[in-house]
Tab-separated table of C-alpha atoms in Angstrom:
chain	number	residue	atom	x	y	z
A	19	HIS	CA	-22.298	18.124	-54.682
A	20	ASP	CA	-19.728	16.667	-57.802
A	21	SER	CA	-19.230	16.948	-61.070
A	22	CYS	CA	-18.986	13.619	-62.329
A	23	SER	CA	-22.378	13.016	-62.851
A	24	PHE	CA	-22.150	16.172	-65.466
A	25	ILE	CA	-20.339	13.974	-67.363
A	26	LEU	CA	-22.106	11.883	-70.486
A	27	LYS	CA	-20.482	8.782	-70.949
A	28	VAL	CA	-21.727	6.196	-73.326
A	29	GLY	CA	-21.158	2.550	-74.121
A	30	ILE	CA	-21.695	0.073	-77.621
A	31	ARG	CA	-21.456	-3.199	-78.080
A	32	GLY	CA	-19.957	-4.825	-80.820
A	33	LYS	CA	-19.832	-8.024	-82.497
A	34	ASP	CA	-15.567	-8.006	-81.325
A	35	ILE	CA	-15.198	-5.226	-79.716
A	36	VAL	CA	-16.754	-2.671	-76.270
A	37	VAL	CA	-16.348	1.308	-76.985
A	38	LEU	CA	-17.006	3.211	-73.791
A	39	GLY	CA	-16.759	6.802	-75.132
A	40	VAL	CA	-16.311	9.755	-71.774
A	41	GLU	CA	-17.084	12.878	-72.353
A	42	LYS	CA	-14.104	14.970	-71.097
A	43	LYS	CA	-15.168	17.781	-69.026
A	44	SER	CA	-12.647	21.153	-68.831
A	45	VAL	CA	-11.160	21.207	-66.002
A	46	ALA	CA	-9.680	24.477	-64.545
A	47	LYS	CA	-5.762	25.428	-66.837
A	48	LEU	CA	-3.586	25.158	-63.538
A	49	GLN	CA	-4.775	21.489	-63.396
A	50	GLU	CA	-3.104	18.681	-63.953
A	51	GLU	CA	-5.757	16.644	-66.554
A	52	ARG	CA	-4.021	13.919	-65.907
A	53	THR	CA	-5.291	13.234	-62.571
A	54	VAL	CA	-9.248	13.116	-63.457
A	55	ARG	CA	-9.738	8.787	-64.442
A	56	LYS	CA	-12.638	8.630	-65.096
A	57	ILE	CA	-12.501	4.813	-67.238
A	58	CYS	CA	-10.844	2.846	-64.936
A	59	ALA	CA	-9.758	-1.215	-66.191
A	60	LEU	CA	-11.254	-3.752	-63.311
A	61	ASP	CA	-8.607	-6.146	-65.655
A	62	GLU	CA	-6.746	-7.063	-68.704
A	63	HIS	CA	-10.586	-7.249	-70.036
A	64	VAL	CA	-13.056	-5.850	-68.444
A	65	CYS	CA	-13.118	-1.586	-67.373
A	66	MET	CA	-15.449	0.591	-65.730
A	67	ALA	CA	-16.868	4.270	-66.403
A	68	PHE	CA	-19.251	5.265	-64.026
A	69	ALA	CA	-20.897	9.007	-63.130
A	70	GLY	CA	-22.588	10.077	-59.587
A	71	LEU	CA	-19.323	10.462	-56.631
A	72	THR	CA	-15.868	9.828	-57.258
A	73	ALA	CA	-14.948	9.557	-54.011
A	74	ASP	CA	-17.359	6.869	-53.861
A	75	ALA	CA	-16.558	5.044	-57.195
A	76	ARG	CA	-13.177	4.684	-55.112
A	77	ILE	CA	-13.816	2.690	-53.538
A	78	VAL	CA	-15.611	-0.063	-55.686
A	79	ILE	CA	-12.908	-0.196	-58.111
A	80	ASN	CA	-10.761	-0.342	-55.543
A	81	ARG	CA	-12.720	-3.682	-54.343
A	82	ALA	CA	-13.972	-5.148	-58.186
A	83	ARG	CA	-10.913	-5.207	-59.314
A	84	VAL	CA	-9.261	-7.589	-55.494
A	85	GLU	CA	-12.376	-9.478	-56.436
A	86	CYS	CA	-10.988	-9.760	-59.834
A	87	GLN	CA	-7.454	-10.675	-58.623
A	88	SER	CA	-8.910	-12.543	-55.910
A	89	HIS	CA	-11.346	-14.803	-58.918
A	90	ARG	CA	-7.611	-15.354	-60.551
A	91	LEU	CA	-6.686	-16.781	-58.040
A	92	THR	CA	-9.185	-18.958	-56.764
A	93	VAL	CA	-10.856	-20.201	-59.907
A	94	GLU	CA	-8.253	-19.768	-62.180
A	95	ASP	CA	-10.173	-18.186	-64.775
A	96	PRO	CA	-10.404	-14.446	-65.192
A	97	VAL	CA	-13.783	-12.857	-63.436
A	98	THR	CA	-16.681	-13.192	-66.615
A	99	VAL	CA	-18.565	-9.349	-66.923
A	100	GLU	CA	-21.220	-10.981	-65.494
A	101	TYR	CA	-19.799	-11.997	-62.300
A	102	ILE	CA	-17.858	-9.187	-61.822
A	103	THR	CA	-20.974	-6.537	-62.360
A	104	ARG	CA	-22.582	-8.905	-59.850
A	105	TYR	CA	-19.982	-8.723	-57.185
A	106	ILE	CA	-20.471	-5.020	-57.535
A	107	ALA	CA	-24.481	-5.274	-57.191
A	108	THR	CA	-23.932	-7.283	-54.121
A	109	LEU	CA	-21.477	-4.942	-52.812
A	110	LYS	CA	-24.440	-2.085	-53.835
A	111	GLN	CA	-27.039	-3.378	-52.761
A	112	ARG	CA	-25.567	-4.844	-49.640
A	113	TYR	CA	-24.641	-0.758	-48.334
A	114	THR	CA	-28.485	0.222	-48.809
A	115	GLN	CA	-29.361	-2.717	-45.869
A	116	SER	CA	-27.890	-1.466	-43.127
A	117	ASN	CA	-28.032	0.719	-40.603
A	118	GLY	CA	-24.912	3.261	-40.075
A	119	ARG	CA	-24.182	3.290	-44.436
A	120	ARG	CA	-25.634	5.037	-47.117
A	121	PRO	CA	-25.636	4.133	-50.159
A	122	PHE	CA	-23.138	4.601	-52.694
A	123	GLY	CA	-23.817	7.092	-55.581
A	124	ILE	CA	-22.796	5.897	-58.608
A	125	SER	CA	-23.928	4.747	-61.710
A	126	ALA	CA	-21.653	2.203	-63.839
A	127	LEU	CA	-20.812	1.559	-67.559
A	128	ILE	CA	-19.146	-2.284	-66.403
A	129	VAL	CA	-17.753	-3.784	-70.413
A	130	GLY	CA	-15.464	-6.423	-71.418
A	131	PHE	CA	-15.456	-9.885	-73.034
A	132	ASP	CA	-15.327	-12.968	-71.241
A	133	TYR	CA	-13.650	-15.702	-71.379
A	134	ASP	CA	-14.948	-17.237	-74.559
A	135	GLY	CA	-15.186	-14.022	-76.304
A	136	THR	CA	-18.289	-12.760	-76.153
A	137	PRO	CA	-18.346	-9.056	-76.095
A	138	ARG	CA	-20.588	-7.791	-72.443
A	139	LEU	CA	-22.377	-4.625	-71.176
A	140	TYR	CA	-23.797	-4.137	-68.860
A	141	GLN	CA	-24.792	-0.792	-66.527
A	142	THR	CA	-25.462	-1.018	-62.711
A	143	ASP	CA	-27.107	1.761	-60.459
A	144	PRO	CA	-26.857	2.966	-56.655
A	145	SER	CA	-29.452	0.595	-55.245
A	146	GLY	CA	-27.526	-2.549	-56.951
A	147	THR	CA	-29.496	-3.777	-59.869
A	148	TYR	CA	-27.911	-4.877	-62.926
A	149	HIS	CA	-28.157	-6.116	-66.388
A	150	ALA	CA	-26.765	-6.467	-69.508
A	151	TRP	CA	-27.227	-3.778	-72.397
A	152	LYS	CA	-26.298	-3.753	-76.324
A	153	ALA	CA	-25.377	0.391	-76.050
A	154	ASN	CA	-26.635	2.665	-73.134
A	155	ALA	CA	-25.659	6.537	-71.766
A	156	ILE	CA	-25.238	7.533	-68.573
A	157	GLY	CA	-24.420	11.130	-67.487
A	158	ARG	CA	-26.083	13.884	-68.801
A	159	SER	CA	-28.290	14.217	-71.020
A	160	ALA	CA	-28.136	10.801	-71.034
A	161	LYS	CA	-31.879	10.723	-72.146
A	162	THR	CA	-31.655	12.210	-75.346
A	163	VAL	CA	-28.957	10.403	-75.967
A	164	ARG	CA	-30.533	6.854	-75.511
A	165	GLU	CA	-32.901	7.526	-77.716
A	166	PHE	CA	-30.198	8.109	-80.348
A	167	LEU	CA	-29.121	5.075	-79.866
A	168	GLU	CA	-32.100	3.798	-80.072
A	169	LYS	CA	-32.789	4.617	-83.708
A	170	ASN	CA	-29.397	4.473	-84.525
A	171	TYR	CA	-28.059	0.612	-83.075
A	172	THR	CA	-28.341	-1.553	-85.889
A	173	ASP	CA	-25.938	-4.761	-86.906
A	174	GLU	CA	-24.439	-2.566	-90.307
A	175	ALA	CA	-23.772	0.824	-87.863
A	176	ILE	CA	-22.137	-2.256	-85.531
A	177	ALA	CA	-20.917	-4.160	-89.012
A	178	SER	CA	-17.725	-3.434	-88.140
A	179	ASP	CA	-14.342	-2.087	-85.171
A	180	ASN	CA	-14.839	1.327	-86.489
A	181	ASP	CA	-18.367	1.635	-87.005
A	182	ALA	CA	-19.059	0.292	-84.381
A	183	ILE	CA	-16.318	3.333	-82.359
A	184	LYS	CA	-17.847	5.781	-84.696
A	185	LEU	CA	-21.684	4.779	-83.659
A	186	ALA	CA	-20.760	6.247	-79.991
A	187	ILE	CA	-18.842	9.380	-80.615
A	188	LYS	CA	-21.318	10.013	-82.888
A	189	ALA	CA	-23.885	9.453	-79.510
A	190	LEU	CA	-21.343	12.082	-78.099
A	191	LEU	CA	-21.320	14.616	-80.459
A	192	GLU	CA	-25.540	14.409	-80.287
A	193	VAL	CA	-25.108	16.057	-76.685
A	194	VAL	CA	-21.387	16.979	-76.557
A	195	GLN	CA	-19.618	20.235	-78.526
A	196	SER	CA	-17.431	19.125	-81.535
A	197	GLY	CA	-14.503	18.570	-81.508
A	198	GLY	CA	-11.805	15.252	-81.060
A	199	LYS	CA	-10.168	17.834	-77.460
A	200	ASN	CA	-14.180	17.556	-75.778
A	201	ILE	CA	-13.973	13.178	-75.689
A	202	GLU	CA	-12.179	10.177	-74.418
A	203	LEU	CA	-12.521	6.983	-75.568
A	204	ALA	CA	-11.327	3.682	-74.606
A	205	VAL	CA	-11.746	0.765	-76.542
A	206	ILE	CA	-10.728	-3.221	-76.227
A	207	ARG	CA	-11.365	-6.105	-78.735
A	208	ARG	CA	-10.733	-9.606	-77.912
A	209	ASN	CA	-8.199	-10.747	-76.283
A	210	GLN	CA	-6.292	-7.378	-76.698
A	211	PRO	CA	-6.670	-5.470	-72.643
A	212	LEU	CA	-8.167	-1.777	-72.945
A	213	LYS	CA	-6.742	1.183	-74.995
A	214	SER	CA	-7.456	4.427	-75.175
A	215	LYS	CA	-8.797	5.394	-78.659
A	216	GLU	CA	-7.300	8.248	-80.904
A	217	ILE	CA	-9.955	10.545	-81.482
A	218	GLU	CA	-9.011	12.828	-83.977
A	219	THR	CA	-8.232	11.697	-87.158
A	220	LEU	CA	-12.615	10.084	-86.472
A	221	VAL	CA	-13.680	12.893	-85.246
A	222	ALA	CA	-12.755	14.321	-88.634
A	223	GLU	CA	-13.663	11.511	-91.127
A	224	ILE	CA	-17.476	12.174	-88.827
A	225	GLU	CA	-18.028	15.758	-89.964
A	226	LYS	CA	-17.192	15.146	-93.129
A	227	GLU	CA	-19.881	12.305	-93.450
A	228	LYS	CA	-21.959	15.139	-91.565
A	229	GLU	CA	-21.807	17.155	-95.293
A	230	GLU	CA	-21.542	15.014	-97.352
A	231	GLU	CA	-24.947	13.750	-95.929
A	232	ALA	CA	-26.549	17.969	-95.970
A	233	GLU	CA	-25.464	17.948	-99.867
A	234	LYS	CA	-27.819	15.059	-100.728
A	235	LYS	CA	-30.057	16.223	-98.908
A	236	LYS	CA	-29.561	19.906	-100.357
A	237	GLN	CA	-29.831	18.724	-104.212
A	238	LYS	CA	-32.459	16.026	-103.707
A	239	LYS	CA	-34.603	19.578	-102.581
A	240	SER	CA	-33.656	21.703	-105.312
A	241	SER	CA	-34.094	18.366	-108.010
B	22	MET	CA	-22.143	-1.942	-37.149
B	23	ALA	CA	-20.853	2.001	-38.162
B	24	LEU	CA	-20.749	3.139	-34.777
B	25	LEU	CA	-18.575	-0.285	-33.767
B	26	ASP	CA	-16.222	0.592	-35.862
B	27	VAL	CA	-15.818	3.621	-34.445
B	28	CYS	CA	-15.520	3.591	-30.915
B	29	GLY	CA	-12.683	0.391	-31.718
B	30	ILE	CA	-15.178	-2.478	-29.830
B	31	SER	CA	-14.914	-4.196	-32.921
B	32	ASP	CA	-10.899	-5.179	-32.853
B	33	TRP	CA	-11.648	-7.165	-29.869
B	34	VAL	CA	-15.352	-8.502	-29.677
B	35	LYS	CA	-15.259	-12.314	-31.096
B	36	GLU	CA	-17.514	-13.366	-34.251
B	37	ASP	CA	-19.653	-15.370	-31.983
B	38	THR	CA	-21.371	-13.474	-29.832
B	39	PHE	CA	-23.761	-10.922	-31.200
B	40	SER	CA	-21.496	-8.945	-33.317
B	41	SER	CA	-21.189	-12.188	-35.642
B	42	GLN	CA	-23.997	-10.254	-36.976
B	43	LYS	CA	-21.991	-7.192	-39.064
B	44	ALA	CA	-19.510	-10.339	-39.762
B	45	SER	CA	-22.478	-11.909	-41.679
B	46	VAL	CA	-23.694	-8.618	-43.284
B	47	ASP	CA	-19.617	-7.545	-44.091
B	48	ARG	CA	-18.547	-10.791	-45.500
B	49	VAL	CA	-19.407	-11.628	-48.857
B	50	ASN	CA	-19.537	-14.833	-48.334
B	51	HIS	CA	-21.460	-15.961	-51.997
B	52	PHE	CA	-18.233	-15.199	-54.173
B	53	ASN	CA	-15.369	-16.666	-51.354
B	54	PHE	CA	-15.908	-19.998	-52.688
B	55	ALA	CA	-15.355	-22.272	-49.358
B	56	ALA	CA	-11.773	-20.721	-48.922
B	57	LEU	CA	-12.361	-18.193	-45.950
B	58	GLU	CA	-15.512	-19.906	-44.326
B	59	PRO	CA	-13.892	-22.391	-41.930
B	60	GLU	CA	-16.186	-25.669	-42.430
B	61	LEU	CA	-14.563	-27.450	-39.547
B	62	ALA	CA	-14.266	-25.654	-35.885
B	63	VAL	CA	-11.675	-26.422	-34.203
B	64	PRO	CA	-11.124	-25.175	-30.346
B	65	ILE	CA	-8.670	-21.926	-29.630
B	66	GLY	CA	-5.822	-22.990	-28.143
B	67	VAL	CA	-5.187	-26.434	-29.118
B	68	ASP	CA	-3.013	-27.812	-31.654
B	69	PRO	CA	-5.251	-30.732	-33.391
B	70	ALA	CA	-2.335	-32.869	-34.388
B	71	GLU	CA	-0.492	-32.999	-31.212
B	72	PHE	CA	-3.314	-33.770	-29.713
B	73	LEU	CA	-4.338	-36.325	-31.724
B	74	LYS	CA	-1.034	-37.978	-31.731
B	75	PRO	CA	-1.325	-40.213	-29.014
B	76	PHE	CA	-4.148	-41.905	-29.715
B	77	THR	CA	-2.732	-42.358	-33.129
B	78	ASP	CA	0.075	-44.519	-34.726
B	79	CYS	CA	2.881	-43.317	-34.572
B	80	GLU	CA	5.586	-43.519	-32.343
B	81	ASP	CA	4.491	-41.041	-29.157
B	82	GLY	CA	1.235	-43.506	-29.210
B	83	VAL	CA	0.204	-44.137	-26.298
B	84	GLU	CA	0.506	-48.374	-25.954
B	85	GLY	CA	-2.758	-49.952	-27.240
B	86	VAL	CA	-4.738	-46.968	-26.866
B	87	THR	CA	-4.240	-46.264	-30.787
B	88	ILE	CA	-7.113	-45.343	-33.217
B	89	LYS	CA	-6.686	-47.141	-36.293
B	90	LEU	CA	-7.502	-44.830	-38.969
B	91	LYS	CA	-9.229	-45.872	-42.580
B	92	HIS	CA	-5.783	-46.238	-45.081
B	93	GLY	CA	-5.467	-48.288	-47.454
B	94	THR	CA	-6.523	-47.441	-51.540
B	95	THR	CA	-5.349	-48.311	-54.955
B	96	THR	CA	-6.748	-45.823	-57.257
B	97	LEU	CA	-5.616	-44.358	-60.473
B	98	ALA	CA	-6.036	-42.469	-63.686
B	99	PHE	CA	-4.084	-41.147	-66.756
B	100	LYS	CA	-5.867	-39.138	-70.262
B	101	PHE	CA	-5.161	-40.635	-72.830
B	102	GLN	CA	-6.216	-39.820	-76.742
B	103	HIS	CA	-10.416	-41.512	-75.830
B	104	GLY	CA	-10.323	-38.854	-73.202
B	105	VAL	CA	-9.771	-39.799	-68.974
B	106	MET	CA	-9.403	-43.913	-67.660
B	107	VAL	CA	-10.149	-43.760	-63.664
B	108	ALA	CA	-10.093	-46.900	-62.253
B	109	VAL	CA	-9.789	-48.215	-59.038
B	110	ASP	CA	-10.504	-50.177	-56.048
B	111	SER	CA	-13.046	-50.677	-53.366
B	112	ARG	CA	-11.351	-52.804	-50.649
B	113	ALA	CA	-12.032	-50.266	-46.834
B	114	SER	CA	-9.472	-51.614	-44.305
B	115	ALA	CA	-8.864	-50.106	-40.004
B	116	GLY	CA	-5.248	-52.311	-39.107
B	117	SER	CA	-5.169	-55.394	-40.400
B	118	TYR	CA	-9.374	-55.057	-40.325
B	119	VAL	CA	-10.931	-55.223	-44.206
B	120	ASP	CA	-13.747	-53.223	-43.386
B	121	THR	CA	-15.104	-54.308	-46.372
B	122	GLN	CA	-15.204	-54.875	-50.261
B	123	LEU	CA	-17.408	-52.493	-51.553
B	124	PHE	CA	-16.466	-49.546	-50.530
B	125	LYS	CA	-17.372	-46.696	-53.485
B	126	LYS	CA	-13.810	-44.751	-54.425
B	127	VAL	CA	-15.310	-42.377	-56.700
B	128	ILE	CA	-17.390	-40.067	-56.459
B	129	GLU	CA	-19.850	-38.579	-59.318
B	130	ILE	CA	-19.807	-34.405	-58.927
B	131	ASN	CA	-21.679	-34.273	-61.985
B	132	PRO	CA	-22.368	-35.820	-65.335
B	133	TYR	CA	-18.687	-34.148	-66.338
B	134	LEU	CA	-16.621	-34.359	-62.756
B	135	LEU	CA	-14.969	-37.110	-61.796
B	136	GLY	CA	-13.956	-37.368	-58.120
B	137	THR	CA	-11.505	-40.898	-56.272
B	138	MET	CA	-10.811	-41.067	-52.690
B	139	SER	CA	-7.750	-42.370	-50.976
B	140	GLY	CA	-5.840	-41.458	-48.007
B	141	SER	CA	-8.541	-41.721	-44.629
B	142	ALA	CA	-11.801	-42.742	-45.633
B	143	ALA	CA	-13.903	-39.921	-43.693
B	144	ASP	CA	-11.600	-37.501	-45.372
B	145	CYS	CA	-12.195	-37.588	-48.260
B	146	VAL	CA	-15.564	-38.539	-48.812
B	147	TYR	CA	-16.422	-35.730	-46.666
B	148	TRP	CA	-14.948	-33.156	-48.166
B	149	GLU	CA	-15.039	-33.957	-51.563
B	150	ARG	CA	-19.227	-34.184	-50.547
B	151	LEU	CA	-18.075	-30.410	-49.713
B	152	LEU	CA	-16.603	-29.464	-53.296
B	153	ALA	CA	-19.370	-31.364	-54.536
B	154	LYS	CA	-21.679	-28.604	-52.512
B	155	GLU	CA	-19.745	-26.521	-54.114
B	156	CYS	CA	-19.556	-27.093	-57.518
B	157	ARG	CA	-23.904	-27.408	-57.608
B	158	ILE	CA	-23.334	-23.700	-56.210
B	159	TYR	CA	-21.098	-22.459	-58.360
B	160	LYS	CA	-23.657	-23.919	-61.220
B	161	LEU	CA	-25.848	-22.028	-59.660
B	162	ARG	CA	-25.083	-19.349	-59.066
B	163	ASN	CA	-22.870	-19.028	-63.045
B	164	LYS	CA	-24.868	-20.466	-64.954
B	165	GLU	CA	-22.022	-23.014	-65.899
B	166	ARG	CA	-19.955	-25.634	-65.003
B	167	ILE	CA	-17.736	-25.637	-62.970
B	168	SER	CA	-14.513	-25.888	-65.148
B	169	VAL	CA	-12.025	-29.281	-63.916
B	170	SER	CA	-8.594	-26.677	-62.800
B	171	ALA	CA	-11.536	-24.840	-61.143
B	172	ALA	CA	-12.676	-27.248	-58.761
B	173	SER	CA	-10.124	-28.820	-58.164
B	174	LYS	CA	-8.527	-26.187	-57.725
B	175	LEU	CA	-11.564	-24.815	-54.445
B	176	LEU	CA	-10.840	-29.337	-52.721
B	177	ALA	CA	-6.918	-27.169	-52.949
B	178	ASN	CA	-8.246	-24.346	-50.929
B	179	MET	CA	-11.083	-25.815	-48.693
B	180	VAL	CA	-7.729	-28.562	-47.289
B	181	ALA	CA	-4.964	-25.758	-46.765
B	182	ASN	CA	-6.891	-23.852	-44.542
B	183	TYR	CA	-5.897	-27.849	-42.430
B	184	ARG	CA	-2.367	-28.416	-43.113
B	185	GLY	CA	-1.217	-29.739	-40.855
B	186	MET	CA	-3.794	-30.670	-38.289
B	187	GLY	CA	-3.838	-34.837	-40.247
B	188	LEU	CA	-5.442	-35.191	-43.332
B	189	SER	CA	-5.061	-37.898	-44.931
B	190	MET	CA	-6.361	-37.122	-48.197
B	191	GLY	CA	-5.098	-37.672	-52.169
B	192	THR	CA	-6.986	-37.387	-54.862
B	193	MET	CA	-7.749	-37.220	-58.372
B	194	ILE	CA	-9.952	-35.139	-59.423
B	195	CYS	CA	-11.290	-36.323	-63.928
B	196	GLY	CA	-13.118	-33.195	-66.120
B	197	TRP	CA	-14.092	-32.635	-69.462
B	198	ASP	CA	-14.611	-29.070	-70.198
B	199	LYS	CA	-14.343	-26.031	-71.916
B	200	LYS	CA	-10.891	-26.509	-72.405
B	201	GLY	CA	-10.603	-30.828	-72.775
B	202	PRO	CA	-10.414	-33.417	-70.776
B	203	GLY	CA	-8.717	-32.716	-66.889
B	204	LEU	CA	-6.802	-34.467	-64.550
B	205	TYR	CA	-5.126	-32.639	-61.324
B	206	TYR	CA	-4.360	-34.568	-58.310
B	207	VAL	CA	-5.357	-32.589	-54.475
B	208	ASP	CA	-4.147	-33.685	-51.749
B	209	ASP	CA	-4.103	-33.360	-48.001
B	210	ASN	CA	-1.087	-30.424	-48.081
B	211	GLY	CA	-2.946	-28.856	-50.406
B	212	LEU	CA	-0.733	-30.002	-53.683
B	213	ARG	CA	-2.148	-29.401	-56.970
B	214	LEU	CA	-0.635	-30.866	-59.535
B	215	SER	CA	-2.386	-31.050	-63.412
B	216	GLY	CA	-0.839	-34.622	-65.673
B	217	ASN	CA	-1.634	-37.302	-67.770
B	218	MET	CA	-1.111	-39.881	-65.028
B	219	PHE	CA	-1.508	-40.134	-62.220
B	220	SER	CA	-1.382	-42.733	-58.798
B	221	THR	CA	-2.797	-42.872	-54.698
B	222	GLY	CA	-2.254	-45.037	-52.557
B	223	SER	CA	-0.382	-47.852	-50.644
B	224	GLY	CA	-1.159	-49.318	-53.364
B	225	ASN	CA	-0.067	-47.222	-55.889
B	226	SER	CA	2.976	-48.737	-56.972
B	227	TYR	CA	2.703	-51.135	-57.646
B	228	ALA	CA	-0.124	-49.039	-60.025
B	229	TYR	CA	2.604	-47.608	-61.707
B	230	GLY	CA	4.558	-50.005	-62.886
B	231	VAL	CA	1.695	-51.886	-64.328
B	232	MET	CA	1.191	-48.203	-65.958
B	233	ASP	CA	4.705	-47.046	-67.476
B	234	SER	CA	5.053	-50.179	-69.001
B	235	GLY	CA	1.921	-49.913	-71.388
B	236	TYR	CA	1.000	-46.810	-71.157
B	237	ARG	CA	0.726	-44.481	-74.297
B	238	TYR	CA	-1.369	-41.608	-75.680
B	239	ASP	CA	-3.418	-43.131	-78.595
B	240	LEU	CA	-4.343	-46.990	-76.600
B	241	THR	CA	-7.145	-47.725	-77.741
B	242	VAL	CA	-10.170	-47.786	-75.514
B	243	PRO	CA	-10.312	-51.218	-75.249
B	244	GLU	CA	-5.890	-51.971	-75.087
B	245	ALA	CA	-7.129	-47.835	-72.301
B	246	TYR	CA	-9.271	-50.129	-70.488
B	247	ASP	CA	-7.850	-52.949	-70.145
B	248	LEU	CA	-5.025	-51.705	-68.827
B	249	ALA	CA	-6.162	-49.402	-66.805
B	250	GLN	CA	-7.705	-52.656	-64.784
B	251	ARG	CA	-4.439	-54.660	-65.810
B	252	ALA	CA	-2.894	-51.597	-63.346
B	253	ILE	CA	-5.507	-51.648	-60.005
B	254	PHE	CA	-5.867	-55.843	-60.139
B	255	HIS	CA	-1.998	-56.095	-59.304
B	256	ALA	CA	-1.706	-53.630	-57.237
B	257	THR	CA	-4.634	-55.585	-55.291
B	258	HIS	CA	-3.335	-58.342	-55.582
B	259	ARG	CA	0.289	-57.284	-54.035
B	260	ASP	CA	-0.882	-54.824	-51.440
B	261	ALA	CA	-2.751	-56.444	-47.819
B	262	TYR	CA	-4.834	-53.003	-48.443
B	263	SER	CA	-6.340	-52.938	-51.605
B	264	GLY	CA	-8.618	-55.181	-52.534
B	265	GLY	CA	-12.838	-56.430	-53.118
B	266	THR	CA	-13.586	-54.975	-57.260
B	267	VAL	CA	-12.099	-52.887	-60.351
B	268	ASN	CA	-14.481	-49.782	-60.270
B	269	MET	CA	-13.594	-48.360	-64.516
B	270	TYR	CA	-14.714	-45.044	-64.764
B	271	HIS	CA	-14.218	-43.763	-68.759
B	272	MET	CA	-14.709	-39.685	-68.734
B	273	GLN	CA	-14.976	-38.954	-72.872
B	274	GLU	CA	-16.633	-35.837	-73.827
B	275	THR	CA	-20.015	-36.598	-73.262
B	276	GLY	CA	-19.526	-36.690	-70.338
B	277	TRP	CA	-18.760	-40.551	-67.599
B	278	ILE	CA	-19.293	-43.501	-67.983
B	279	LYS	CA	-18.916	-46.390	-65.619
B	280	VAL	CA	-17.216	-48.915	-67.726
B	281	SER	CA	-17.196	-52.051	-65.861
B	282	GLN	CA	-17.255	-53.843	-61.076
B	283	GLU	CA	-14.925	-56.826	-61.863
B	284	ASP	CA	-13.967	-58.523	-58.748
B	285	VAL	CA	-9.978	-59.207	-58.125
B	286	GLY	CA	-10.462	-63.168	-58.027
B	287	GLU	CA	-12.433	-63.500	-60.957
B	288	LEU	CA	-9.885	-60.840	-62.587
B	289	TYR	CA	-7.060	-63.367	-61.245
B	290	HIS	CA	-8.225	-66.273	-63.614
B	291	ARG	CA	-9.087	-64.975	-65.810
B	292	PHE	CA	-5.283	-63.037	-66.308
B	293	ALA	CA	-3.806	-66.745	-65.102
B	294	ALA	CA	-5.987	-68.338	-67.996
B	295	GLU	CA	-4.298	-65.664	-70.509
B	296	LYS	CA	-1.237	-66.285	-69.470
B	297	LYS	CA	-1.846	-70.477	-71.280
């Protein structure tokens, strides 16, 4: 029973940025943290976070990485996010319809930018279906987080890159214990490769904003 | 099947027995862009090039028993400021016999893609129609038209599988896609070149001579039409295996248009009159 399904992952599609936020599970004292990778790059412009059996995910990610390069070789263009999502979904579906095999036990969030600059976010599930999303969550308490996103995902909320990142952090903070130590973020900006994001300062900003909101409410009540 | 794998049978069981069910289930055919699945069955243990040698027109050939493959053409294409010009002749010859003067050497793949043909007519027609099929499938799967570089790459990959087996094909893929006008030369060795000006076929040296002497990037549209037409005409005049009519296409941002189809005999008289 893999621990990965208990980890919350949030994906947000901004205007010029896509954000993947992952809850950092506390590891055993002697365990090397570096070996627990939940956000994986499939190509320079596409990355994927998964919930489910890590071992199954490894196979899918490897096949997807090879397909990204094969596409570059055959067609001379980088894959579109939809193409690689379709490939992964087709791969998963084939394993639901052949004898002697079991389906892949993972759901994946695939984010990235297409060649023409459009940001994309897709989710796949073990049956092999895939859908495009503006913002989504998978893993532990995904339902709660999705409800939060439904209320708070507006055009103003993602107006700038930082706003989109803050929204992802706020969504994670709904469920995760507060503190930058428990959140791992990856962002892709148009024409830039995957980057891990500095959390501490942004989390501090969000905490400050929350305090200010609480203050305002108190003042309203008192007046 | 997993059981077959465990027993180690799949190593020596050939693909065309019952285990081909495994092959079609596992092989992701709709993601290989026609490169992996050979379209033509080649008999095992036979080298097609060696097999064909006695029957084709070469030194080791048997006297009096030769298959004269249809050869001989002049085609050209060049990029200029208003798009891409494509011009071809229309003679199909088999040795010294002229099969037809009205052969279509430009295949219209879609409103934004053209392919020219030179070399063996059978090879060109077959492989470019296969390319057109792949382009249509690409559009259905990906909801957008294939790019010129991808289309030329698909063709190059398809014929590279048959390298050395006697294919004869020199083609130019011209089109207009998101990256602008595109022109690629693809031949039967799997060579694929991007460029601003190409001419292929037995008459290409004559066409190059005329094109090089009159080509500028900033030609106007009528000047470009005239240059392309003249180049093909002069090639048909001197090359025995080119002739018939000059078919001209202009690839613009909004797609290709067929400019003209003129008989070289009439062109001869027109150019002769100009000289006076």
